[in-house]
Amino acid sequence: MHIYEKEFDFVIQRAKSLARPARVAIAGADLENILRGVFEAESHGICTPLLVGNEERIRKVLEEQNLQDRNYEIVHVADEETDDIYHVYVTKAISLVNEGRADMLLRGNTSTRNFLMPILDKKFNIVDGLVSEVSLLKVPYYDKVLALSDVSVLINPSEGQRKKIVKNIVSILNHLGIEHPKVAVLSLVEKPSFHMRDTVEAQNIVRAHQHQPIADCELVGPIPWDLIVSKEAARHKNYDCPYCGEFDAVLMPNVMAGNTVMKVLSMSANVNCCGVLAGTRVPTAITSRSSAPEQVYLSLCVCAAMLAD
């Protein structure tokens, strides 16, 4: 068993409980790492792939990876149909959902912008609230999988949007069987200061939650990273919080902080991770084009787990 299978076992087992494999539409299915992750999920009965894109290029990658005899359907999109072919890949994948032919979406060989813009366009009927991204990571020194949000969609969310991100985080974790999660509101320091906007916002969000709960969770902040992940750091700093070293999720101050933390941990510290969108009508995996196959596989497992409820 691979280490990521042990770390995310609670997610994988939930995904495998589906009555039938979920049909996943991959927008731009001509990347080898994406296809390897997709067919890892297919081999475990988690999904049936709908490969959206240029059929010739898709078949070439399938043959190169010796995947041509697996269970899949190719949905051909001719390159000459438009100059913005990647946008068309995504809209075609969305149409498969709206036609009842697909249960989930997966970003393939498209940029983040090209993938998100059609999803956020209300005419395609995919948005079901504020859309944000939730990344799940298993840091080696931390005992549990940790959720980070937002790391790729909302560039500089307002206080009101960050409250909705908390709801999205809690919703995703609930789908994974984690009830009443402990959520940390990340800041540079633990004491509010008017010189640091993030600390004041964090205090405001927590106070609002104490007055009227934003979601069914514990919410703590402002709190820096060391206190979030370490009871020992909290002891040294005399920070009185029983959840240090036990948080389930971290609310990031902006996309720069979230994306940097996620990429540093995943690419420089060999941390296993995956990402999904919250606030969409159907489970949507938003992996990077450079994602390892296991990250694609885990993202699809999270999406399938959301359908398993």
PDB file of C-alpha atoms in Angstrom:
ATOM      1  CA  MET A   1       0.000   0.000   0.000  1.00  0.00           C
ATOM      2  CA  HIS A   2       1.313   3.454  -0.921  1.00  0.00           C
ATOM      3  CA  ILE A   3       1.743   6.003   1.873  1.00  0.00           C
ATOM      4  CA  TYR A   4      -0.931   8.291   0.392  1.00  0.00           C
ATOM      5  CA  GLU A   5      -3.420   5.410   0.535  1.00  0.00           C
ATOM      6  CA  LYS A   6      -2.799   5.087   4.274  1.00  0.00           C
ATOM      7  CA  GLU A   7      -2.933   8.834   4.877  1.00  0.00           C
ATOM      8  CA  PHE A   8      -6.196   9.307   2.972  1.00  0.00           C
ATOM      9  CA  ASP A   9      -7.738   5.924   3.735  1.00  0.00           C
ATOM     10  CA  PHE A  10     -10.855   7.495   5.291  1.00  0.00           C
ATOM     11  CA  VAL A  11     -11.472   9.361   2.022  1.00  0.00           C
ATOM     12  CA  ILE A  12     -10.703   6.410  -0.265  1.00  0.00           C
ATOM     13  CA  GLN A  13     -12.981   4.007   1.614  1.00  0.00           C
ATOM     14  CA  ARG A  14     -15.816   6.516   1.460  1.00  0.00           C
ATOM     15  CA  ALA A  15     -15.265   6.905  -2.297  1.00  0.00           C
ATOM     16  CA  LYS A  16     -15.347   3.143  -2.782  1.00  0.00           C
ATOM     17  CA  SER A  17     -18.747   2.946  -1.083  1.00  0.00           C
ATOM     18  CA  LEU A  18     -20.515   4.378  -4.143  1.00  0.00           C
ATOM     19  CA  ALA A  19     -23.231   2.099  -5.537  1.00  0.00           C
ATOM     20  CA  ARG A  20     -21.725   2.555  -9.015  1.00  0.00           C
ATOM     21  CA  PRO A  21     -18.607   4.280 -10.367  1.00  0.00           C
ATOM     22  CA  ALA A  22     -19.074   8.029 -10.807  1.00  0.00           C
ATOM     23  CA  ARG A  23     -18.896   9.315 -14.368  1.00  0.00           C
ATOM     24  CA  VAL A  24     -16.188  11.982 -14.513  1.00  0.00           C
ATOM     25  CA  ALA A  25     -15.775  14.424 -17.418  1.00  0.00           C
ATOM     26  CA  ILE A  26     -12.120  15.401 -17.878  1.00  0.00           C
ATOM     27  CA  ALA A  27     -11.748  18.756 -19.649  1.00  0.00           C
ATOM     28  CA  GLY A  28      -8.681  18.392 -21.862  1.00  0.00           C
ATOM     29  CA  ALA A  29      -7.839  14.718 -21.325  1.00  0.00           C
ATOM     30  CA  ASP A  30      -4.495  14.593 -23.142  1.00  0.00           C
ATOM     31  CA  LEU A  31      -2.052  14.774 -20.230  1.00  0.00           C
ATOM     32  CA  GLU A  32      -0.318  11.582 -19.135  1.00  0.00           C
ATOM     33  CA  ASN A  33      -0.177  12.408 -15.413  1.00  0.00           C
ATOM     34  CA  ILE A  34      -3.870  13.299 -15.355  1.00  0.00           C
ATOM     35  CA  LEU A  35      -4.835  10.119 -17.211  1.00  0.00           C
ATOM     36  CA  ARG A  36      -2.716   7.919 -14.955  1.00  0.00           C
ATOM     37  CA  GLY A  37      -4.485   9.319 -11.895  1.00  0.00           C
ATOM     38  CA  VAL A  38      -7.895   8.965 -13.546  1.00  0.00           C
ATOM     39  CA  PHE A  39      -7.314   5.330 -14.452  1.00  0.00           C
ATOM     40  CA  GLU A  40      -6.001   4.600 -10.965  1.00  0.00           C
ATOM     41  CA  ALA A  41      -9.430   5.685  -9.732  1.00  0.00           C
ATOM     42  CA  GLU A  42     -11.105   3.718 -12.529  1.00  0.00           C
ATOM     43  CA  SER A  43      -9.222   0.549 -11.543  1.00  0.00           C
ATOM     44  CA  HIS A  44     -10.647   0.819  -8.011  1.00  0.00           C
ATOM     45  CA  GLY A  45     -14.208   1.170  -9.271  1.00  0.00           C
ATOM     46  CA  ILE A  46     -14.402   4.825  -8.238  1.00  0.00           C
ATOM     47  CA  CYS A  47     -15.033   6.408 -11.630  1.00  0.00           C
ATOM     48  CA  THR A  48     -15.739   5.876 -15.322  1.00  0.00           C
ATOM     49  CA  PRO A  49     -13.817   8.436 -17.428  1.00  0.00           C
ATOM     50  CA  LEU A  50     -15.302  10.625 -20.147  1.00  0.00           C
ATOM     51  CA  LEU A  51     -12.241  11.960 -21.964  1.00  0.00           C
ATOM     52  CA  VAL A  52     -13.052  15.361 -23.459  1.00  0.00           C
ATOM     53  CA  GLY A  53     -10.735  16.866 -26.071  1.00  0.00           C
ATOM     54  CA  ASN A  54      -8.964  16.138 -29.338  1.00  0.00           C
ATOM     55  CA  GLU A  55      -9.434  12.409 -29.946  1.00  0.00           C
ATOM     56  CA  GLU A  56      -6.181  11.950 -31.866  1.00  0.00           C
ATOM     57  CA  ARG A  57      -4.080  13.488 -29.088  1.00  0.00           C
ATOM     58  CA  ILE A  58      -5.983  11.612 -26.376  1.00  0.00           C
ATOM     59  CA  ARG A  59      -5.500   8.252 -28.128  1.00  0.00           C
ATOM     60  CA  LYS A  60      -1.798   8.977 -28.587  1.00  0.00           C
ATOM     61  CA  VAL A  61      -1.339   9.549 -24.839  1.00  0.00           C
ATOM     62  CA  LEU A  62      -3.455   6.489 -24.003  1.00  0.00           C
ATOM     63  CA  GLU A  63      -1.249   4.322 -26.215  1.00  0.00           C
ATOM     64  CA  GLU A  64       1.967   5.812 -24.828  1.00  0.00           C
ATOM     65  CA  GLN A  65       0.772   4.991 -21.295  1.00  0.00           C
ATOM     66  CA  ASN A  66      -0.626   1.577 -22.310  1.00  0.00           C
ATOM     67  CA  LEU A  67      -4.121   2.624 -21.224  1.00  0.00           C
ATOM     68  CA  GLN A  68      -5.916   2.181 -24.536  1.00  0.00           C
ATOM     69  CA  ASP A  69      -7.741  -1.008 -23.454  1.00  0.00           C
ATOM     70  CA  ARG A  70      -9.234   0.463 -20.272  1.00  0.00           C
ATOM     71  CA  ASN A  71     -12.862   1.456 -19.674  1.00  0.00           C
ATOM     72  CA  TYR A  72     -13.522   4.983 -21.004  1.00  0.00           C
ATOM     73  CA  GLU A  73     -15.395   7.079 -23.557  1.00  0.00           C
ATOM     74  CA  ILE A  74     -13.778   9.758 -25.715  1.00  0.00           C
ATOM     75  CA  VAL A  75     -15.836  12.897 -26.357  1.00  0.00           C
ATOM     76  CA  HIS A  76     -14.128  14.481 -29.355  1.00  0.00           C
ATOM     77  CA  VAL A  77     -13.787  18.256 -29.717  1.00  0.00           C
ATOM     78  CA  ALA A  78     -12.255  19.384 -33.008  1.00  0.00           C
ATOM     79  CA  ASP A  79      -9.457  21.934 -32.595  1.00  0.00           C
ATOM     80  CA  GLU A  80     -10.552  23.891 -35.650  1.00  0.00           C
ATOM     81  CA  GLU A  81     -13.897  24.760 -34.061  1.00  0.00           C
ATOM     82  CA  THR A  82     -12.487  27.759 -32.168  1.00  0.00           C
ATOM     83  CA  ASP A  83      -9.329  29.676 -31.323  1.00  0.00           C
ATOM     84  CA  ASP A  84     -10.058  29.233 -27.607  1.00  0.00           C
ATOM     85  CA  ILE A  85     -10.094  25.444 -27.635  1.00  0.00           C
ATOM     86  CA  TYR A  86      -9.410  25.019 -23.927  1.00  0.00           C
ATOM     87  CA  HIS A  87     -12.520  27.026 -23.065  1.00  0.00           C
ATOM     88  CA  VAL A  88     -14.511  24.717 -25.357  1.00  0.00           C
ATOM     89  CA  TYR A  89     -13.102  21.632 -23.625  1.00  0.00           C
ATOM     90  CA  VAL A  90     -14.475  22.907 -20.318  1.00  0.00           C
ATOM     91  CA  THR A  91     -17.863  23.958 -21.669  1.00  0.00           C
ATOM     92  CA  LYS A  92     -18.209  20.573 -23.361  1.00  0.00           C
ATOM     93  CA  ALA A  93     -17.414  18.817 -20.086  1.00  0.00           C
ATOM     94  CA  ILE A  94     -19.998  20.991 -18.319  1.00  0.00           C
ATOM     95  CA  SER A  95     -22.585  20.133 -20.981  1.00  0.00           C
ATOM     96  CA  LEU A  96     -22.065  16.429 -20.199  1.00  0.00           C
ATOM     97  CA  VAL A  97     -23.017  17.183 -16.594  1.00  0.00           C
ATOM     98  CA  ASN A  98     -26.051  19.213 -17.594  1.00  0.00           C
ATOM     99  CA  GLU A  99     -27.155  16.445 -19.980  1.00  0.00           C
ATOM    100  CA  GLY A 100     -26.968  13.904 -17.157  1.00  0.00           C
ATOM    101  CA  ARG A 101     -24.042  12.052 -18.728  1.00  0.00           C
ATOM    102  CA  ALA A 102     -21.454  12.976 -16.079  1.00  0.00           C
ATOM    103  CA  ASP A 103     -21.509  13.192 -12.267  1.00  0.00           C
ATOM    104  CA  MET A 104     -18.211  15.017 -11.676  1.00  0.00           C
ATOM    105  CA  LEU A 105     -15.783  17.400 -13.362  1.00  0.00           C
ATOM    106  CA  LEU A 106     -11.986  17.239 -13.486  1.00  0.00           C
ATOM    107  CA  ARG A 107      -9.567  19.827 -14.796  1.00  0.00           C
ATOM    108  CA  GLY A 108      -7.250  18.352 -17.394  1.00  0.00           C
ATOM    109  CA  ASN A 109      -5.035  20.177 -19.887  1.00  0.00           C
ATOM    110  CA  THR A 110      -6.481  23.649 -19.287  1.00  0.00           C
ATOM    111  CA  SER A 111      -5.266  26.691 -17.385  1.00  0.00           C
ATOM    112  CA  THR A 112      -6.872  27.561 -14.060  1.00  0.00           C
ATOM    113  CA  ARG A 113      -8.564  30.582 -15.645  1.00  0.00           C
ATOM    114  CA  ASN A 114      -9.940  28.627 -18.615  1.00  0.00           C
ATOM    115  CA  PHE A 115     -11.277  25.975 -16.271  1.00  0.00           C
ATOM    116  CA  LEU A 116     -12.850  28.342 -13.757  1.00  0.00           C
ATOM    117  CA  MET A 117     -14.424  30.983 -15.998  1.00  0.00           C
ATOM    118  CA  PRO A 118     -17.107  28.718 -17.532  1.00  0.00           C
ATOM    119  CA  ILE A 119     -17.783  27.146 -14.142  1.00  0.00           C
ATOM    120  CA  LEU A 120     -18.322  30.589 -12.590  1.00  0.00           C
ATOM    121  CA  ASP A 121     -20.557  31.669 -15.500  1.00  0.00           C
ATOM    122  CA  LYS A 122     -24.091  31.340 -14.118  1.00  0.00           C
ATOM    123  CA  LYS A 123     -25.530  30.456 -17.505  1.00  0.00           C
ATOM    124  CA  PHE A 124     -23.920  27.014 -17.227  1.00  0.00           C
ATOM    125  CA  ASN A 125     -25.748  26.273 -13.956  1.00  0.00           C
ATOM    126  CA  ILE A 126     -22.756  24.860 -12.073  1.00  0.00           C
ATOM    127  CA  VAL A 127     -22.422  27.495  -9.333  1.00  0.00           C
ATOM    128  CA  ASP A 128     -24.346  26.809  -6.117  1.00  0.00           C
ATOM    129  CA  GLY A 129     -23.050  29.576  -3.836  1.00  0.00           C
ATOM    130  CA  LEU A 130     -19.650  31.197  -3.353  1.00  0.00           C
ATOM    131  CA  VAL A 131     -17.101  29.039  -5.169  1.00  0.00           C
ATOM    132  CA  SER A 132     -13.817  28.433  -3.354  1.00  0.00           C
ATOM    133  CA  GLU A 133     -11.124  25.770  -3.464  1.00  0.00           C
ATOM    134  CA  VAL A 134     -10.298  23.397  -0.636  1.00  0.00           C
ATOM    135  CA  SER A 135      -6.947  21.602  -0.602  1.00  0.00           C
ATOM    136  CA  LEU A 136      -6.364  18.588   1.626  1.00  0.00           C
ATOM    137  CA  LEU A 137      -2.796  17.862   2.745  1.00  0.00           C
ATOM    138  CA  LYS A 138      -1.113  15.271   4.929  1.00  0.00           C
ATOM    139  CA  VAL A 139       1.907  16.940   6.496  1.00  0.00           C
ATOM    140  CA  PRO A 140       4.375  14.324   7.857  1.00  0.00           C
ATOM    141  CA  TYR A 141       4.681  15.943  11.285  1.00  0.00           C
ATOM    142  CA  TYR A 142       0.911  16.395  11.652  1.00  0.00           C
ATOM    143  CA  ASP A 143      -1.336  13.563  12.812  1.00  0.00           C
ATOM    144  CA  LYS A 144      -4.285  14.258  10.524  1.00  0.00           C
ATOM    145  CA  VAL A 145      -5.174  15.477   7.060  1.00  0.00           C
ATOM    146  CA  LEU A 146      -5.374  19.280   7.070  1.00  0.00           C
ATOM    147  CA  ALA A 147      -7.682  21.343   4.843  1.00  0.00           C
ATOM    148  CA  LEU A 148      -6.518  24.707   3.472  1.00  0.00           C
ATOM    149  CA  SER A 149      -8.781  27.269   1.789  1.00  0.00           C
ATOM    150  CA  ASP A 150      -8.847  29.234  -0.410  1.00  0.00           C
ATOM    151  CA  VAL A 151      -5.702  28.474  -2.416  1.00  0.00           C
ATOM    152  CA  SER A 152      -6.621  29.153  -6.049  1.00  0.00           C
ATOM    153  CA  VAL A 153      -9.960  30.892  -6.702  1.00  0.00           C
ATOM    154  CA  LEU A 154     -10.596  33.984  -4.546  1.00  0.00           C
ATOM    155  CA  ILE A 155      -7.615  36.325  -4.844  1.00  0.00           C
ATOM    156  CA  ASN A 156      -8.273  38.654  -1.927  1.00  0.00           C
ATOM    157  CA  PRO A 157     -11.564  37.659  -0.276  1.00  0.00           C
ATOM    158  CA  SER A 158     -13.491  40.099   1.887  1.00  0.00           C
ATOM    159  CA  GLU A 159     -14.472  39.315   5.468  1.00  0.00           C
ATOM    160  CA  GLY A 160     -17.924  38.337   4.260  1.00  0.00           C
ATOM    161  CA  GLN A 161     -16.478  36.005   1.624  1.00  0.00           C
ATOM    162  CA  ARG A 162     -14.105  34.451   4.148  1.00  0.00           C
ATOM    163  CA  LYS A 163     -17.087  33.602   6.356  1.00  0.00           C
ATOM    164  CA  LYS A 164     -18.613  31.799   3.390  1.00  0.00           C
ATOM    165  CA  ILE A 165     -15.302  30.018   2.804  1.00  0.00           C
ATOM    166  CA  VAL A 166     -15.576  28.690   6.362  1.00  0.00           C
ATOM    167  CA  LYS A 167     -18.989  27.250   5.439  1.00  0.00           C
ATOM    168  CA  ASN A 168     -17.470  25.672   2.333  1.00  0.00           C
ATOM    169  CA  ILE A 169     -14.606  24.129   4.316  1.00  0.00           C
ATOM    170  CA  VAL A 170     -16.994  22.659   6.864  1.00  0.00           C
ATOM    171  CA  SER A 171     -19.256  21.319   4.109  1.00  0.00           C
ATOM    172  CA  ILE A 172     -16.379  19.480   2.395  1.00  0.00           C
ATOM    173  CA  LEU A 173     -15.129  18.036   5.687  1.00  0.00           C
ATOM    174  CA  ASN A 174     -18.656  16.921   6.610  1.00  0.00           C
ATOM    175  CA  HIS A 175     -18.846  15.033   3.302  1.00  0.00           C
ATOM    176  CA  LEU A 176     -15.663  13.230   4.384  1.00  0.00           C
ATOM    177  CA  GLY A 177     -17.165  12.222   7.721  1.00  0.00           C
ATOM    178  CA  ILE A 178     -15.498  14.928   9.838  1.00  0.00           C
ATOM    179  CA  GLU A 179     -18.172  16.496  12.047  1.00  0.00           C
ATOM    180  CA  HIS A 180     -17.772  19.777  13.955  1.00  0.00           C
ATOM    181  CA  PRO A 181     -14.239  20.438  12.633  1.00  0.00           C
ATOM    182  CA  LYS A 182     -11.745  22.732  14.314  1.00  0.00           C
ATOM    183  CA  VAL A 183     -10.897  25.623  11.975  1.00  0.00           C
ATOM    184  CA  ALA A 184      -7.969  28.033  12.460  1.00  0.00           C
ATOM    185  CA  VAL A 185      -8.003  31.556  10.999  1.00  0.00           C
ATOM    186  CA  LEU A 186      -4.387  32.013   9.892  1.00  0.00           C
ATOM    187  CA  SER A 187      -2.594  35.288  10.673  1.00  0.00           C
ATOM    188  CA  LEU A 188       1.001  36.396  11.037  1.00  0.00           C
ATOM    189  CA  VAL A 189       0.674  36.736  14.836  1.00  0.00           C
ATOM    190  CA  GLU A 190      -1.840  35.704  17.471  1.00  0.00           C
ATOM    191  CA  LYS A 191      -2.529  39.176  18.879  1.00  0.00           C
ATOM    192  CA  PRO A 192      -4.727  41.564  16.840  1.00  0.00           C
ATOM    193  CA  SER A 193      -3.030  44.775  15.729  1.00  0.00           C
ATOM    194  CA  PHE A 194      -4.480  47.570  13.601  1.00  0.00           C
ATOM    195  CA  HIS A 195      -1.123  47.598  11.737  1.00  0.00           C
ATOM    196  CA  MET A 196      -1.924  44.083  10.417  1.00  0.00           C
ATOM    197  CA  ARG A 197      -5.234  43.898   8.584  1.00  0.00           C
ATOM    198  CA  ASP A 198      -5.293  40.089   8.576  1.00  0.00           C
ATOM    199  CA  THR A 199      -5.219  39.942  12.387  1.00  0.00           C
ATOM    200  CA  VAL A 200      -8.123  42.364  12.719  1.00  0.00           C
ATOM    201  CA  GLU A 201     -10.147  40.486  10.099  1.00  0.00           C
ATOM    202  CA  ALA A 202      -9.437  37.202  11.853  1.00  0.00           C
ATOM    203  CA  GLN A 203     -10.629  38.637  15.161  1.00  0.00           C
ATOM    204  CA  ASN A 204     -13.773  40.008  13.505  1.00  0.00           C
ATOM    205  CA  ILE A 205     -14.589  36.667  11.895  1.00  0.00           C
ATOM    206  CA  VAL A 206     -14.147  34.757  15.156  1.00  0.00           C
ATOM    207  CA  ARG A 207     -16.200  37.287  17.130  1.00  0.00           C
ATOM    208  CA  ALA A 208     -18.980  37.092  14.541  1.00  0.00           C
ATOM    209  CA  HIS A 209     -18.910  33.307  14.854  1.00  0.00           C
ATOM    210  CA  GLN A 210     -19.158  33.518  18.639  1.00  0.00           C
ATOM    211  CA  HIS A 211     -22.174  35.821  18.335  1.00  0.00           C
ATOM    212  CA  GLN A 212     -23.882  33.733  15.639  1.00  0.00           C
ATOM    213  CA  PRO A 213     -22.180  30.527  14.421  1.00  0.00           C
ATOM    214  CA  ILE A 214     -21.067  30.704  10.796  1.00  0.00           C
ATOM    215  CA  ALA A 215     -21.072  26.911  10.533  1.00  0.00           C
ATOM    216  CA  ASP A 216     -21.022  23.868  12.825  1.00  0.00           C
ATOM    217  CA  CYS A 217     -17.370  24.164  13.814  1.00  0.00           C
ATOM    218  CA  GLU A 218     -14.886  25.535  16.303  1.00  0.00           C
ATOM    219  CA  LEU A 219     -13.257  28.716  14.990  1.00  0.00           C
ATOM    220  CA  VAL A 220     -10.022  30.114  16.437  1.00  0.00           C
ATOM    221  CA  GLY A 221      -7.984  33.141  15.396  1.00  0.00           C
ATOM    222  CA  PRO A 222      -5.949  35.106  14.772  1.00  0.00           C
ATOM    223  CA  ILE A 223      -3.382  32.319  15.005  1.00  0.00           C
ATOM    224  CA  PRO A 224      -0.019  31.788  13.227  1.00  0.00           C
ATOM    225  CA  TRP A 225       1.061  28.535  11.555  1.00  0.00           C
ATOM    226  CA  ASP A 226       3.330  27.288  14.335  1.00  0.00           C
ATOM    227  CA  LEU A 227       0.525  27.449  16.901  1.00  0.00           C
ATOM    228  CA  ILE A 228      -1.906  25.780  14.511  1.00  0.00           C
ATOM    229  CA  VAL A 229       0.220  22.675  14.024  1.00  0.00           C
ATOM    230  CA  SER A 230       2.161  22.360  17.295  1.00  0.00           C
ATOM    231  CA  LYS A 231       1.109  21.902  20.910  1.00  0.00           C
ATOM    232  CA  GLU A 232       4.749  22.382  21.874  1.00  0.00           C
ATOM    233  CA  ALA A 233       4.870  25.803  20.189  1.00  0.00           C
ATOM    234  CA  ALA A 234       1.686  26.771  22.041  1.00  0.00           C
ATOM    235  CA  ARG A 235       3.284  25.702  25.333  1.00  0.00           C
ATOM    236  CA  HIS A 236       6.419  27.754  24.677  1.00  0.00           C
ATOM    237  CA  LYS A 237       4.359  30.831  23.796  1.00  0.00           C
ATOM    238  CA  ASN A 238       1.860  30.325  26.625  1.00  0.00           C
ATOM    239  CA  TYR A 239      -0.944  30.259  24.074  1.00  0.00           C
ATOM    240  CA  ASP A 240      -4.014  28.814  25.769  1.00  0.00           C
ATOM    241  CA  CYS A 241      -5.971  26.828  23.170  1.00  0.00           C
ATOM    242  CA  PRO A 242      -6.806  23.103  23.412  1.00  0.00           C
ATOM    243  CA  TYR A 243      -6.921  22.684  19.615  1.00  0.00           C
ATOM    244  CA  CYS A 244      -3.295  23.513  18.803  1.00  0.00           C
ATOM    245  CA  GLY A 245      -1.845  20.546  16.944  1.00  0.00           C
ATOM    246  CA  GLU A 246      -5.370  19.199  16.355  1.00  0.00           C
ATOM    247  CA  PHE A 247      -6.950  21.618  13.876  1.00  0.00           C
ATOM    248  CA  ASP A 248      -8.784  20.120  10.892  1.00  0.00           C
ATOM    249  CA  ALA A 249      -8.639  23.167   8.642  1.00  0.00           C
ATOM    250  CA  VAL A 250      -7.000  26.540   8.071  1.00  0.00           C
ATOM    251  CA  LEU A 251      -8.776  29.595   6.674  1.00  0.00           C
ATOM    252  CA  MET A 252      -6.168  31.435   4.600  1.00  0.00           C
ATOM    253  CA  PRO A 253      -6.053  35.269   4.436  1.00  0.00           C
ATOM    254  CA  ASN A 254      -5.706  35.379   0.632  1.00  0.00           C
ATOM    255  CA  VAL A 255      -4.871  33.227  -2.373  1.00  0.00           C
ATOM    256  CA  MET A 256      -1.180  34.209  -2.337  1.00  0.00           C
ATOM    257  CA  ALA A 257      -0.722  32.858   1.185  1.00  0.00           C
ATOM    258  CA  GLY A 258      -2.841  29.784   0.528  1.00  0.00           C
ATOM    259  CA  ASN A 259      -1.261  28.847  -2.795  1.00  0.00           C
ATOM    260  CA  THR A 260       2.263  29.429  -1.501  1.00  0.00           C
ATOM    261  CA  VAL A 261       1.780  27.285   1.612  1.00  0.00           C
ATOM    262  CA  MET A 262       0.146  24.520  -0.423  1.00  0.00           C
ATOM    263  CA  LYS A 263       2.825  24.476  -3.140  1.00  0.00           C
ATOM    264  CA  VAL A 264       5.766  24.738  -0.743  1.00  0.00           C
ATOM    265  CA  LEU A 265       4.460  21.784   1.254  1.00  0.00           C
ATOM    266  CA  SER A 266       3.482  19.670  -1.761  1.00  0.00           C
ATOM    267  CA  MET A 267       6.516  20.377  -3.983  1.00  0.00           C
ATOM    268  CA  SER A 268       9.322  20.991  -1.486  1.00  0.00           C
ATOM    269  CA  ALA A 269       8.311  18.809   1.452  1.00  0.00           C
ATOM    270  CA  ASN A 270       6.934  15.798  -0.467  1.00  0.00           C
ATOM    271  CA  VAL A 271       3.481  16.273   1.027  1.00  0.00           C
ATOM    272  CA  ASN A 272       0.557  14.387  -0.485  1.00  0.00           C
ATOM    273  CA  CYS A 273      -2.351  16.648  -1.358  1.00  0.00           C
ATOM    274  CA  CYS A 274      -5.454  17.040  -3.465  1.00  0.00           C
ATOM    275  CA  GLY A 275      -7.911  19.791  -4.335  1.00  0.00           C
ATOM    276  CA  VAL A 276     -11.630  20.216  -4.991  1.00  0.00           C
ATOM    277  CA  LEU A 277     -14.031  23.086  -5.486  1.00  0.00           C
ATOM    278  CA  ALA A 278     -16.717  23.944  -2.955  1.00  0.00           C
ATOM    279  CA  GLY A 279     -19.839  25.865  -3.867  1.00  0.00           C
ATOM    280  CA  THR A 280     -20.482  23.968  -7.113  1.00  0.00           C
ATOM    281  CA  ARG A 281     -23.558  21.906  -7.951  1.00  0.00           C
ATOM    282  CA  VAL A 282     -21.444  18.860  -8.826  1.00  0.00           C
ATOM    283  CA  PRO A 283     -18.162  17.666  -7.261  1.00  0.00           C
ATOM    284  CA  THR A 284     -15.287  19.272  -9.142  1.00  0.00           C
ATOM    285  CA  ALA A 285     -11.599  18.324  -8.894  1.00  0.00           C
ATOM    286  CA  ILE A 286      -9.210  21.188  -9.628  1.00  0.00           C
ATOM    287  CA  THR A 287      -5.813  19.569  -9.915  1.00  0.00           C
ATOM    288  CA  SER A 288      -2.840  21.344 -11.463  1.00  0.00           C
ATOM    289  CA  ARG A 289      -1.541  20.350 -14.893  1.00  0.00           C
ATOM    290  CA  SER A 290       1.675  19.426 -13.070  1.00  0.00           C
ATOM    291  CA  SER A 291      -0.083  17.327 -10.418  1.00  0.00           C
ATOM    292  CA  ALA A 292       1.270  13.863  -9.719  1.00  0.00           C
ATOM    293  CA  PRO A 293      -1.093  10.991 -10.625  1.00  0.00           C
ATOM    294  CA  GLU A 294      -1.711  10.231  -6.954  1.00  0.00           C
ATOM    295  CA  GLN A 295      -2.934  13.810  -6.417  1.00  0.00           C
ATOM    296  CA  VAL A 296      -5.394  13.389  -9.294  1.00  0.00           C
ATOM    297  CA  TYR A 297      -6.520  10.062  -7.855  1.00  0.00           C
ATOM    298  CA  LEU A 298      -7.050  11.525  -4.379  1.00  0.00           C
ATOM    299  CA  SER A 299      -8.949  14.524  -5.764  1.00  0.00           C
ATOM    300  CA  LEU A 300     -11.307  12.163  -7.557  1.00  0.00           C
ATOM    301  CA  CYS A 301     -11.708  10.160  -4.349  1.00  0.00           C
ATOM    302  CA  VAL A 302     -12.779  13.325  -2.505  1.00  0.00           C
ATOM    303  CA  CYS A 303     -15.300  14.101  -5.277  1.00  0.00           C
ATOM    304  CA  ALA A 304     -16.664  10.552  -5.182  1.00  0.00           C
ATOM    305  CA  ALA A 305     -16.889  10.718  -1.383  1.00  0.00           C
ATOM    306  CA  MET A 306     -19.059  13.819  -1.777  1.00  0.00           C
ATOM    307  CA  LEU A 307     -21.435  11.764  -3.939  1.00  0.00           C
ATOM    308  CA  ALA A 308     -21.434   8.879  -1.470  1.00  0.00           C
ATOM    309  CA  ASP A 309     -23.531  10.751   1.117  1.00  0.00           C
TER     310      ASP A 309
END
